[in-house]
CSV table of C-alpha atoms and ligand atoms in Angstrom, one decimal:
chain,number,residue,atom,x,y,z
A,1,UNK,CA,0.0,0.0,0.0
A,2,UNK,CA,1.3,3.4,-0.9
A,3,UNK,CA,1.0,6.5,0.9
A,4,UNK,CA,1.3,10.0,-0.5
A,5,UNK,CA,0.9,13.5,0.3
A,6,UNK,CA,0.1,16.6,-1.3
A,7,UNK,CA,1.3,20.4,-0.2
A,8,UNK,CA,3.9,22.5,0.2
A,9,UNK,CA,5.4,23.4,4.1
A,10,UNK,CA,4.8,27.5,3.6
A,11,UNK,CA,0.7,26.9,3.5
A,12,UNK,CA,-2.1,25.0,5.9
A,13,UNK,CA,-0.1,21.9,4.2
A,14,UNK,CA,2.4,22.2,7.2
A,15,UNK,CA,0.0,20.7,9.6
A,16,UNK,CA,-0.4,17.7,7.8
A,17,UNK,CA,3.3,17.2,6.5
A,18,UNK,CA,4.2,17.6,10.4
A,19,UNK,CA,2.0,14.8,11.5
A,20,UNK,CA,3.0,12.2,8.2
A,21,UNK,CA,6.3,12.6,9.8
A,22,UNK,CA,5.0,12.4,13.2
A,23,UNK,CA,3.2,9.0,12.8
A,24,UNK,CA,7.0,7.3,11.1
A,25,UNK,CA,5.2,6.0,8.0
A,26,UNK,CA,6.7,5.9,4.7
A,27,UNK,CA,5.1,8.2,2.3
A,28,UNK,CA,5.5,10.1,-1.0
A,29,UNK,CA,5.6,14.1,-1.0
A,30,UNK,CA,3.9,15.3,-3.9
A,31,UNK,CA,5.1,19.3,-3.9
A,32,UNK,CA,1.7,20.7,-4.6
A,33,UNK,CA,1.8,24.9,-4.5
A,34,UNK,CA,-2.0,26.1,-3.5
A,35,UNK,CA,-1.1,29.0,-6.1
A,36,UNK,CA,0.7,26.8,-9.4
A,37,UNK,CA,-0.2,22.8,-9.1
A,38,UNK,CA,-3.7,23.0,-6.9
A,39,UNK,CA,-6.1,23.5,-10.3
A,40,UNK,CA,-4.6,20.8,-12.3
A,41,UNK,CA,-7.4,18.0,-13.3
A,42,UNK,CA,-4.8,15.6,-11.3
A,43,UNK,CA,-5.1,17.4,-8.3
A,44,UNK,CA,-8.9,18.2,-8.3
A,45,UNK,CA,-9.2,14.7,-8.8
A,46,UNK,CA,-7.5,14.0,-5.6
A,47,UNK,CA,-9.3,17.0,-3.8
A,48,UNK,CA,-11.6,18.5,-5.7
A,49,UNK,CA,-11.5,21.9,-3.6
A,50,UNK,CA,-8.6,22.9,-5.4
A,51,UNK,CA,-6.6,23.5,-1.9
A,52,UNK,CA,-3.9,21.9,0.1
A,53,UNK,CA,-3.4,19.1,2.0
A,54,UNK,CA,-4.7,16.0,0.6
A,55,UNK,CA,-3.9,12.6,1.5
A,56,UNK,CA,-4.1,9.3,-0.4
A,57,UNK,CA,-3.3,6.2,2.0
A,58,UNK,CA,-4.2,3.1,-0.1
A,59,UNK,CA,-8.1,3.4,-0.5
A,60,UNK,CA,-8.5,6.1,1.6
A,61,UNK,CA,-8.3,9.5,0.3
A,62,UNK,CA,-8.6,12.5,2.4
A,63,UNK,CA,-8.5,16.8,2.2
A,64,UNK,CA,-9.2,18.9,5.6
A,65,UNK,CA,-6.0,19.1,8.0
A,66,UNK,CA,-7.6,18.5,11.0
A,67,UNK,CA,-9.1,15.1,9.6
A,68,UNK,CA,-6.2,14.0,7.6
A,69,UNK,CA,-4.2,14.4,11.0
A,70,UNK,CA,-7.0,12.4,13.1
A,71,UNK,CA,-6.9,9.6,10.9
A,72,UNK,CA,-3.1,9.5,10.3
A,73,UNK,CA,-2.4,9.5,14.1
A,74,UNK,CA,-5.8,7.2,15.1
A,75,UNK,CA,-4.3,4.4,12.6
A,76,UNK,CA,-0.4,4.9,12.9
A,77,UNK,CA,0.5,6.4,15.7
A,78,UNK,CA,-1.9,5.0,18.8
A,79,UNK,CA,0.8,7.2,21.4
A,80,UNK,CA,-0.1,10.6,19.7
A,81,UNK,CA,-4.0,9.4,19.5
A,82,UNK,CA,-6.1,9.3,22.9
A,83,UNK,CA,-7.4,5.8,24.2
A,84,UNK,CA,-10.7,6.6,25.5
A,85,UNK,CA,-13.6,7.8,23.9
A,86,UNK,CA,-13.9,10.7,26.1
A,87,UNK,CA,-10.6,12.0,25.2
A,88,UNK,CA,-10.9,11.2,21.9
A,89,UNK,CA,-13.5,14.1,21.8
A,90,UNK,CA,-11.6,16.1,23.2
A,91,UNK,CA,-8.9,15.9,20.8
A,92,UNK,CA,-11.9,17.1,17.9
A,93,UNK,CA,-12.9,19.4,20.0
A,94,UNK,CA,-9.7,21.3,19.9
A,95,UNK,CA,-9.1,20.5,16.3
A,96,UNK,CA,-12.4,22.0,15.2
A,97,UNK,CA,-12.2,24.7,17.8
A,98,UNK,CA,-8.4,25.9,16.4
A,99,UNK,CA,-10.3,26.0,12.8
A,100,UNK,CA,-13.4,27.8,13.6
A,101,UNK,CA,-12.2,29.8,16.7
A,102,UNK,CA,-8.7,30.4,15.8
A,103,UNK,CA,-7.9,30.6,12.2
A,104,UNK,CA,-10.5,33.1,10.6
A,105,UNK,CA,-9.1,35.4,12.8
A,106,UNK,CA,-5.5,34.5,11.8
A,107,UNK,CA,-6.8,34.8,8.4
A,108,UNK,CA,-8.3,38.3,8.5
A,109,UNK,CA,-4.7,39.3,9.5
A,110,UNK,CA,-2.6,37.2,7.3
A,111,UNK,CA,-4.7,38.7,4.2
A,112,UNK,CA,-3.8,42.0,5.4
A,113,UNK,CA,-0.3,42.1,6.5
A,114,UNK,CA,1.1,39.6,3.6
A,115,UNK,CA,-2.1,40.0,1.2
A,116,UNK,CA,-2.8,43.6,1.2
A,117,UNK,CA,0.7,44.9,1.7
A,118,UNK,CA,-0.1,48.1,-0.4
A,119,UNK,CA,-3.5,48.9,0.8
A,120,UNK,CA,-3.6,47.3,4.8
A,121,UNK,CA,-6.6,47.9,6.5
A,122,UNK,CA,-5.8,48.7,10.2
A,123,UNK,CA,-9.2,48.6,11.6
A,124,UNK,CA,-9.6,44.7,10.1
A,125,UNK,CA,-6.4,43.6,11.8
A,126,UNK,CA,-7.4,45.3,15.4
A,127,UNK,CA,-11.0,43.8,15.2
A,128,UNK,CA,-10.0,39.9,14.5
A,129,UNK,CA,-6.9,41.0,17.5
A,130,UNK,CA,-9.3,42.0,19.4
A,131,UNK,CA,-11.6,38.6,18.3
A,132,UNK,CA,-8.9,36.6,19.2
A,133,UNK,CA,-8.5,37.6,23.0
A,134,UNK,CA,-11.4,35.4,24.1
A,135,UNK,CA,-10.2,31.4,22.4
A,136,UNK,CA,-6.8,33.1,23.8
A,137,UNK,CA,-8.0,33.1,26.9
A,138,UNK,CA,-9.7,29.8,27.1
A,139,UNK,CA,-6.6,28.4,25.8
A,140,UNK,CA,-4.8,30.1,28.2
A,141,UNK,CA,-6.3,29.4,31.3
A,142,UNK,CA,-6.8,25.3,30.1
A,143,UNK,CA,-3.1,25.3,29.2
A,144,UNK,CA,-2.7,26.6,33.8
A,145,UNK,CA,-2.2,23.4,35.3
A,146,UNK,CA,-1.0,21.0,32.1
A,147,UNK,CA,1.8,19.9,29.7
A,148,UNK,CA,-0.6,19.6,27.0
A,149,UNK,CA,-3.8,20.1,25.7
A,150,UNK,CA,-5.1,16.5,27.1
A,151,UNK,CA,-2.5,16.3,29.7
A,152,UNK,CA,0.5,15.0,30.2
A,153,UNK,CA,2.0,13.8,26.8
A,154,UNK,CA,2.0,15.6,23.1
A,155,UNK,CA,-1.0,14.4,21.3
A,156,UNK,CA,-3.1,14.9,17.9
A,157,UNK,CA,-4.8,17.9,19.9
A,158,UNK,CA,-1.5,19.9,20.3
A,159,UNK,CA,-0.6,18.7,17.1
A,160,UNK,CA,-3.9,20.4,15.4
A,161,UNK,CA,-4.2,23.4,17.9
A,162,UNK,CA,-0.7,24.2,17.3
A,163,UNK,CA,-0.7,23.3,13.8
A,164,UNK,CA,-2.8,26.0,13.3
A,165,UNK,CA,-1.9,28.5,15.6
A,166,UNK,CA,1.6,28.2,13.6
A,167,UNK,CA,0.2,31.1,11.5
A,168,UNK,CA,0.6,33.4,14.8
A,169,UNK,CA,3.9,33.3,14.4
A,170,UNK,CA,4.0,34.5,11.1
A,171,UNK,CA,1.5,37.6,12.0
A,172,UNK,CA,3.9,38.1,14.8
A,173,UNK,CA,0.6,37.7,17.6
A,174,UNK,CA,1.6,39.2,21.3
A,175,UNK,CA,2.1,36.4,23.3
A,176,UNK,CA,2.6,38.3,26.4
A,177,UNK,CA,-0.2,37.9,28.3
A,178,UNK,CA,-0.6,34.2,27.5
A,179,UNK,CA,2.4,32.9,29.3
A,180,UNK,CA,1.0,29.2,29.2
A,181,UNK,CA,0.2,29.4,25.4
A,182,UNK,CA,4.0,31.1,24.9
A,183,UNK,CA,5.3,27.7,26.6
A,184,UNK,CA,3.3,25.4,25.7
A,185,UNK,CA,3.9,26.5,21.7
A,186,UNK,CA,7.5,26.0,22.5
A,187,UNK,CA,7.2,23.0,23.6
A,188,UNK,CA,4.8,21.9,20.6
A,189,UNK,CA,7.3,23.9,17.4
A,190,UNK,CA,10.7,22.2,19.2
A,191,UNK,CA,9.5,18.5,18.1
A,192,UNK,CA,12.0,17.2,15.5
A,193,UNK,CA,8.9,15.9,13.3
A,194,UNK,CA,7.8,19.6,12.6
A,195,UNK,CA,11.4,20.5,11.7
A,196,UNK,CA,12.1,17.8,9.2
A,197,UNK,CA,8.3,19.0,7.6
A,198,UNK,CA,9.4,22.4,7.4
A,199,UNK,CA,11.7,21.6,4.9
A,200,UNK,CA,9.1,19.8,2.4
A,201,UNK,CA,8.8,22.4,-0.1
B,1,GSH,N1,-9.5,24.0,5.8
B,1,GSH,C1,-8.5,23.6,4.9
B,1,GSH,C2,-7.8,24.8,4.3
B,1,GSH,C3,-6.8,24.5,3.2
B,1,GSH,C4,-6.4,25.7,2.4
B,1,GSH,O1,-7.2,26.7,2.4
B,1,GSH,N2,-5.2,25.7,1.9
B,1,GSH,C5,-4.8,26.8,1.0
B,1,GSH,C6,-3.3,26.9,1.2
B,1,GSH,S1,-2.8,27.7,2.7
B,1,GSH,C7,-5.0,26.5,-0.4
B,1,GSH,O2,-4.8,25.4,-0.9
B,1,GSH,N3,-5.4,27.5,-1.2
B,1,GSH,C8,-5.7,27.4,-2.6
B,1,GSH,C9,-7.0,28.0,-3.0
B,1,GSH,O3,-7.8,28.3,-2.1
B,1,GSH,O4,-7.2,28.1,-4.2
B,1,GSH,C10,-7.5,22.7,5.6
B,1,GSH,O5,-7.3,22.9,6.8
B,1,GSH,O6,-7.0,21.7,5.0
């Protein structure tokens, strides 16, 4: 059975090339840019959104980060993927809260700052800042008295949360008055796994 995965590491791509080389399976990259390769009728036939990551393991083939990420740890990686069922839904809690809470926020920023260089629209950046204080906060306050997001050990929820929140980097996001988040990132970006997908461009 052949694995192989489609995106490049400077997009949403990232997420999903960290946690192929998370889970220690053998895989294909195919290099896929959102702006050059994404339209081709190759790729639509693999996700026929047009965007980045996708994910063909034998039979199986997948597009949405947060899914491609819960299925690759569930089925190779059983120490990054909770045992009960409780936790389990936790761990798609987060993941779908980082995507709906998290990242149109990020988003409204990103446009603007790397988008709209010539034209940036202050008010749109201070409103999704200033939409971004409460999940911030949550986050925050949950991240008090753990490691990680379930607990003890890195799992698929600090992969996904983190994942995603990898874009606050890039919008340069004050940190300051969410210590636990500042550690707990650091903890989550030093993992050797992210590094090596970083390179896959
Ligand atoms: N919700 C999707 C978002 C994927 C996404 O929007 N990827 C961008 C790259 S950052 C893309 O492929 N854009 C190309 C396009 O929208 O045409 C996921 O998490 O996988």
């Amino acid at each position: 059975m052949t694995t192989t995965i489609y995106g490049v590491s400077g997009s949403r791509a990232i997420r999903s090339l960290w946690a192929i080389e998370e889970v220690g399976l053998e895989y294909t990259h195919v290099a896929t840019h959102f702006f050059k390769d994404s339209k081709t009728d190759d790729y639509l036939s693999v996700n026929p959104n047009g965007r980045i990551p996708a994910l063909v393991d034998g039979d199986v083939t997948l597009f949405e980060s947060m899914a491609i990420n819960l299925y690759l740890t569930k089925k190779y990686a059983p120490a990054l993927y909770p045992e009960s069922e409780g936790e389990q839904a936790k761990a798609i809690q987060w993941s779908v809260w980082a995507i709906s809470e998290i990242e149109p926020q990020q988003m409204q920023i990103v446009i603007q700052k790397f988008f709209n260089r010539d034209n940036i629209d202050q008010s749109t950046i201070d409103s999704a800042t200033g939409n971004l204080q409460r999940p911030m906060a949550v986050l925050n306050e949950h991240l008090a008295d753990r490691e990680y997001l379930l607990g003890d050990s890195f799992t698929v929820a600090d992969l996904n949360v983190s994942g995603v929140m990898l874009l606050m980097q890039m919008i340069e996001f004050d940190l300051s008055a969410y210590p636990n988040i500042k550690n707990w990132t650091e903890r989550c970006y030093s993992r050797d796994a992210l590094k090596r997908a970083q390179s896959l461009d």
